[in-house]
Coordinates of C-alpha atoms in Angstrom, one line a residue:
M294 CA 18.1 -3.3 7.6
D295 CA 17.0 -1.6 11.0
I296 CA 15.0 1.5 11.3
R297 CA 18.2 3.6 11.6
S298 CA 19.3 2.4 8.3
C299 CA 15.9 3.3 6.7
Q300 CA 16.4 7.0 8.1
V301 CA 19.9 7.3 6.4
F302 CA 18.3 5.5 3.1
W303 CA 15.5 8.1 2.8
S304 CA 17.9 11.1 3.8
V305 CA 20.3 10.0 0.9
L306 CA 17.3 9.9 -1.6
R307 CA 16.3 13.3 -0.6
K308 CA 19.5 14.9 -1.1
D309 CA 20.3 13.3 -4.5
E310 CA 19.5 15.7 -7.1
N311 CA 19.9 13.2 -9.9
F312 CA 17.2 11.1 -8.7
I313 CA 13.5 11.9 -9.6
V314 CA 12.4 13.1 -6.3
I315 CA 8.6 13.7 -6.6
L316 CA 7.7 14.4 -2.8
G317 CA 8.6 17.8 -3.4
G318 CA 6.1 20.5 -2.4
N319 CA 3.7 20.7 0.5
M320 CA 1.7 17.3 0.3
V321 CA 1.2 16.6 4.0
N322 CA -2.6 17.3 4.5
S323 CA -3.3 17.7 0.8
A324 CA -5.4 15.3 -1.0
M325 CA -3.3 12.5 -2.8
I326 CA -6.1 10.0 -3.3
E327 CA -9.6 11.5 -4.3
I328 CA -12.5 9.0 -4.4
N329 CA -15.7 10.5 -5.7
N330 CA -19.1 8.4 -6.0
L331 CA -17.2 5.4 -7.0
V332 CA -19.2 2.6 -8.5
K333 CA -18.1 -0.8 -10.1
R334 CA -20.6 -3.1 -11.4
Y335 CA -20.4 -6.8 -12.6
G336 CA -23.7 -7.2 -14.3
D337 CA -26.4 -6.6 -11.6
K338 CA -24.0 -7.0 -8.7
A339 CA -22.3 -3.7 -7.3
A340 CA -18.9 -4.7 -6.2
V341 CA -18.4 -1.2 -5.0
N342 CA -21.3 1.1 -4.7
N343 CA -21.2 5.0 -4.3
V344 CA -17.8 5.3 -2.4
S345 CA -16.1 8.3 -1.4
L346 CA -13.2 9.0 0.6
Q347 CA -10.1 11.3 0.6
V348 CA -6.6 10.2 1.9
N349 CA -4.0 13.1 2.3
G350 CA -0.3 13.1 2.2
G351 CA 1.5 12.4 5.3
E352 CA -1.1 9.8 6.6
V353 CA -1.4 5.9 6.5
F354 CA -4.7 5.0 5.5
G355 CA -6.1 1.3 6.5
F356 CA -9.0 0.0 4.3
L357 CA -10.8 -2.8 6.0
G358 CA -13.6 -5.1 5.2
P359 CA -14.8 -9.0 5.2
N360 CA -14.0 -11.0 2.4
G361 CA -15.8 -9.9 -0.9
A362 CA -16.5 -6.4 0.7
G363 CA -15.1 -4.5 -2.3
K364 CA -11.7 -3.7 -1.0
T365 CA -9.4 -5.5 -3.8
T366 CA -11.9 -3.9 -6.2
T367 CA -11.4 -0.3 -5.2
I368 CA -7.8 -0.7 -5.1
K369 CA -7.6 -2.1 -8.6
V370 CA -9.6 1.1 -9.7
I371 CA -7.2 3.4 -7.7
V372 CA -4.4 2.0 -9.7
G373 CA -5.7 1.8 -13.0
L374 CA -6.2 -1.8 -13.3
L375 CA -10.2 -1.6 -13.6
Q376 CA -12.5 1.0 -15.2
P377 CA -15.0 2.3 -13.0
T378 CA -18.9 2.1 -13.9
A379 CA -19.3 5.5 -12.5
G380 CA -17.4 8.0 -10.5
T381 CA -14.0 9.4 -10.7
V382 CA -10.7 8.5 -8.9
K383 CA -7.9 11.0 -8.7
V384 CA -4.0 10.2 -7.6
A385 CA -1.9 13.0 -7.1
G386 CA -4.2 15.5 -8.5
Y387 CA -4.3 13.2 -11.9
D388 CA -7.5 11.4 -13.0
V389 CA -6.7 8.0 -13.4
Q390 CA -9.0 7.3 -16.5
T391 CA -8.1 10.6 -18.3
Q392 CA -4.6 11.2 -17.1
P393 CA -3.4 7.6 -16.7
L394 CA 0.3 8.0 -17.4
P395 CA 0.9 10.7 -14.8
A396 CA -1.4 9.1 -12.3
K397 CA 0.5 5.7 -12.3
A398 CA 3.9 7.7 -12.5
A399 CA 3.0 8.9 -9.2
S400 CA 2.0 5.9 -7.5
G401 CA 3.6 2.5 -6.4
Y402 CA 1.5 -0.6 -6.2
V403 CA 2.0 -4.0 -4.2
P404 CA -0.7 -6.6 -4.9
D405 CA -1.5 -9.3 -2.4
T406 CA 0.0 -11.8 -4.9
P407 CA 2.8 -10.3 -6.6
N408 CA 2.9 -10.9 -10.3
L409 CA 6.6 -10.8 -11.3
Y410 CA 8.6 -11.6 -14.1
A411 CA 9.5 -15.2 -12.9
K412 CA 12.7 -15.5 -15.1
L413 CA 14.5 -12.3 -14.2
T414 CA 16.9 -11.9 -11.3
G415 CA 15.8 -9.8 -8.3
R416 CA 18.5 -7.1 -9.5
E417 CA 17.2 -7.4 -13.0
L418 CA 13.6 -6.7 -12.0
L419 CA 14.5 -3.8 -10.4
R420 CA 16.7 -2.3 -12.9
F421 CA 14.0 -3.0 -15.5
V422 CA 11.4 -1.1 -13.4
G423 CA 13.7 1.6 -13.1
D424 CA 14.2 1.7 -16.7
L425 CA 10.3 1.8 -17.1
Y426 CA 9.9 4.9 -15.1
D427 CA 12.7 6.4 -17.2
L428 CA 15.1 7.0 -14.5
D429 CA 18.8 7.7 -14.8
R430 CA 20.9 4.5 -15.3
K431 CA 23.4 5.6 -12.9
Q432 CA 20.8 6.1 -10.2
V433 CA 18.9 2.9 -11.2
A434 CA 21.9 1.0 -10.5
Q435 CA 22.6 2.7 -7.1
R436 CA 18.8 2.7 -6.1
T437 CA 18.8 -1.0 -6.8
E438 CA 21.5 -1.9 -4.5
E439 CA 20.1 0.2 -1.7
L440 CA 16.8 -1.4 -1.8
L441 CA 18.3 -4.9 -2.3
Q442 CA 20.4 -4.4 1.0
M443 CA 17.2 -2.6 2.8
F444 CA 15.0 -5.7 2.5
D445 CA 18.0 -8.4 3.0
L446 CA 17.8 -9.5 -0.4
T447 CA 21.5 -8.9 -1.8
S448 CA 22.7 -12.4 -1.1
A449 CA 19.7 -13.5 -3.7
A450 CA 19.8 -10.5 -5.9
D451 CA 21.2 -12.9 -8.9
D452 CA 18.9 -15.7 -8.6
T453 CA 15.7 -15.5 -10.5
V454 CA 12.6 -14.5 -8.9
D455 CA 10.8 -18.0 -9.3
S456 CA 13.1 -19.3 -6.8
Y457 CA 12.2 -16.9 -4.0
S458 CA 9.9 -17.8 -1.2
H459 CA 6.3 -15.9 -1.1
G460 CA 8.0 -13.8 1.8
M461 CA 11.1 -12.8 -0.6
Q462 CA 8.6 -12.1 -3.6
Q463 CA 6.7 -9.7 -1.3
K464 CA 9.9 -8.0 -0.5
I465 CA 11.0 -7.7 -3.9
S466 CA 7.5 -6.5 -5.3
L467 CA 7.7 -3.7 -2.6
A468 CA 11.2 -2.9 -3.4
A469 CA 10.2 -2.5 -7.2
A470 CA 7.3 -0.1 -6.0
L471 CA 9.7 2.0 -4.3
M472 CA 12.1 2.6 -7.3
H473 CA 10.7 5.8 -8.2
D474 CA 10.0 7.2 -4.7
P475 CA 6.1 7.2 -5.3
K476 CA 3.9 10.1 -3.7
V477 CA 1.2 7.4 -3.4
L478 CA 1.8 3.7 -2.2
V479 CA -1.1 1.3 -2.6
L480 CA -0.8 -2.3 -1.0
D481 CA -3.2 -5.0 -0.7
E482 CA -2.3 -7.3 2.3
P483 CA 1.4 -6.4 2.5
T484 CA 2.6 -8.6 5.4
V485 CA 0.7 -11.8 4.3
G486 CA 3.4 -14.5 4.6
L487 CA 6.1 -12.4 6.0
D488 CA 8.3 -13.4 9.1
P489 CA 7.8 -11.0 12.1
K490 CA 11.2 -9.1 11.2
S491 CA 10.2 -8.6 7.5
A492 CA 6.8 -7.4 8.4
R493 CA 8.3 -4.9 11.2
L494 CA 10.8 -3.6 8.3
I495 CA 7.8 -2.9 6.0
K496 CA 5.7 -1.2 8.9
D497 CA 8.8 0.9 9.6
I498 CA 9.3 1.8 6.1
L499 CA 5.6 2.7 5.5
R500 CA 5.7 4.9 8.5
Q501 CA 8.9 6.7 7.3
M502 CA 7.3 7.2 3.7
A503 CA 4.1 8.8 5.5
D504 CA 6.4 11.0 7.5
R505 CA 8.0 12.0 4.6
G506 CA 4.6 13.3 3.1
A507 CA 3.5 10.1 0.8
A508 CA 0.0 8.9 1.3
I509 CA -0.1 5.1 2.0
F510 CA -3.2 3.2 1.3
L511 CA -3.2 -0.3 2.7
S512 CA -5.8 -3.3 2.8
T513 CA -5.1 -5.8 5.6
H514 CA -7.2 -8.6 7.7
I515 CA -4.8 -8.2 10.5
L516 CA -6.8 -5.7 12.6
E517 CA -3.9 -5.3 15.1
I518 CA -1.6 -4.0 12.3
A519 CA -4.4 -1.5 11.1
E520 CA -4.8 -0.2 14.8
R521 CA -1.4 0.4 15.6
M522 CA -0.2 1.8 12.3
C523 CA -3.0 3.4 10.6
D524 CA -3.8 7.2 10.9
R525 CA -7.4 6.8 9.9
I526 CA -9.3 3.5 8.9
G527 CA -12.2 3.1 6.3
I528 CA -14.6 0.1 6.7
I529 CA -16.2 -1.1 3.6
N530 CA -18.9 -3.9 3.7
K531 CA -21.2 -5.2 0.9
G532 CA -19.5 -2.5 -1.5
E533 CA -20.6 0.4 0.8
L534 CA -18.2 2.5 3.0
I535 CA -19.9 2.3 6.3
A536 CA -17.4 4.2 8.5
V537 CA -14.2 6.2 8.1
G538 CA -12.1 7.9 10.8
T539 CA -9.3 7.8 13.5
M540 CA -9.9 5.1 16.2
D541 CA -11.4 7.6 18.5
E542 CA -14.0 8.5 15.9
L543 CA -14.7 4.6 15.2
R544 CA -15.1 4.2 18.8
S545 CA -17.9 6.7 19.0
L546 CA -19.6 4.6 16.2
G547 CA -19.4 1.4 18.2
K548 CA -21.4 0.1 21.1
A549 CA -20.5 0.8 24.8
G550 CA -17.4 -1.4 25.6
E551 CA -16.3 -1.5 22.1
T552 CA -12.9 -0.1 22.2
S553 CA -10.5 -2.5 20.1
L554 CA -10.6 -2.1 16.2
E555 CA -11.7 -6.1 16.3
D556 CA -14.9 -5.3 18.3
I557 CA -15.8 -2.2 16.3
F558 CA -15.2 -4.1 12.9
L559 CA -17.1 -7.0 13.7
G560 CA -20.0 -4.8 15.2
L561 CA -20.2 -2.7 12.2
T562 CA -19.9 -5.6 9.6
G563 CA -22.4 -8.1 11.4
G564 CA -19.5 -10.4 12.4
A565 CA -20.2 -10.1 15.9
E566 CA -22.4 -13.3 16.3
E567 CA -19.8 -15.3 14.8
A568 CA -17.3 -14.3 17.3
E569 CA -19.7 -15.2 20.0
I570 CA -20.0 -18.6 18.7
A571 CA -16.3 -18.9 18.3
E572 CA -15.8 -17.9 21.7
I573 CA -18.5 -20.6 23.0
L574 CA -16.7 -23.3 20.8
K575 CA -13.4 -22.7 22.6

């Protein structure tokens, strides 16, 4: 499905009075994710150490960091899969720990490795997710077919998920996360394993969701993607948030001549020496 088809899809969704459209109200520039003094410890090790940040409706927020920096731990706390040691997280105004059901109802989550019901078909999986969110049956059926078409999965809709390639599983996982039109969408490495066409489709969908007022929070190691599509970027290193801002704001933190996100990232996280070694060995 091309970008025009995506636009038509979202337009139809907005006009559908029977479907649960939870993007009502003025969410743009309002806090949709609020993380305050978040700490997550494993024994003596602080995987996340006193992290605070805010993501507003209408923006795509990139969350970057080296391996083991605390990205996935932070994400799992946001979506309610981990309990924090200290601090609070709110999603769409709901505290994830004290109000877990409305917080989760307002959000969608796509992990780096999809954990799906392998023996369900793609169509059955989407209908199952729609039922979990207590959506109208007629709208679940319609939404299922539209999402299958959007992600070019119609021909495989009646195949079991365990027969899908990694890229197809990524797409059906994202389709499932979109079933209830979430206010907040959290993604951990959403384009890993995707072909260029599918990766472009997902980037277009995320941009359109943000333009409609949703908050997109994504983690990625592909810095080029983050630089091109994210409105703001946060960089975490050794569990601590060391920088947050637009590309122009991040450039002001880097050394003279560091204009690309890759240069800024390596400079802030101590990866510059490794980059120089790699350049010498070319």
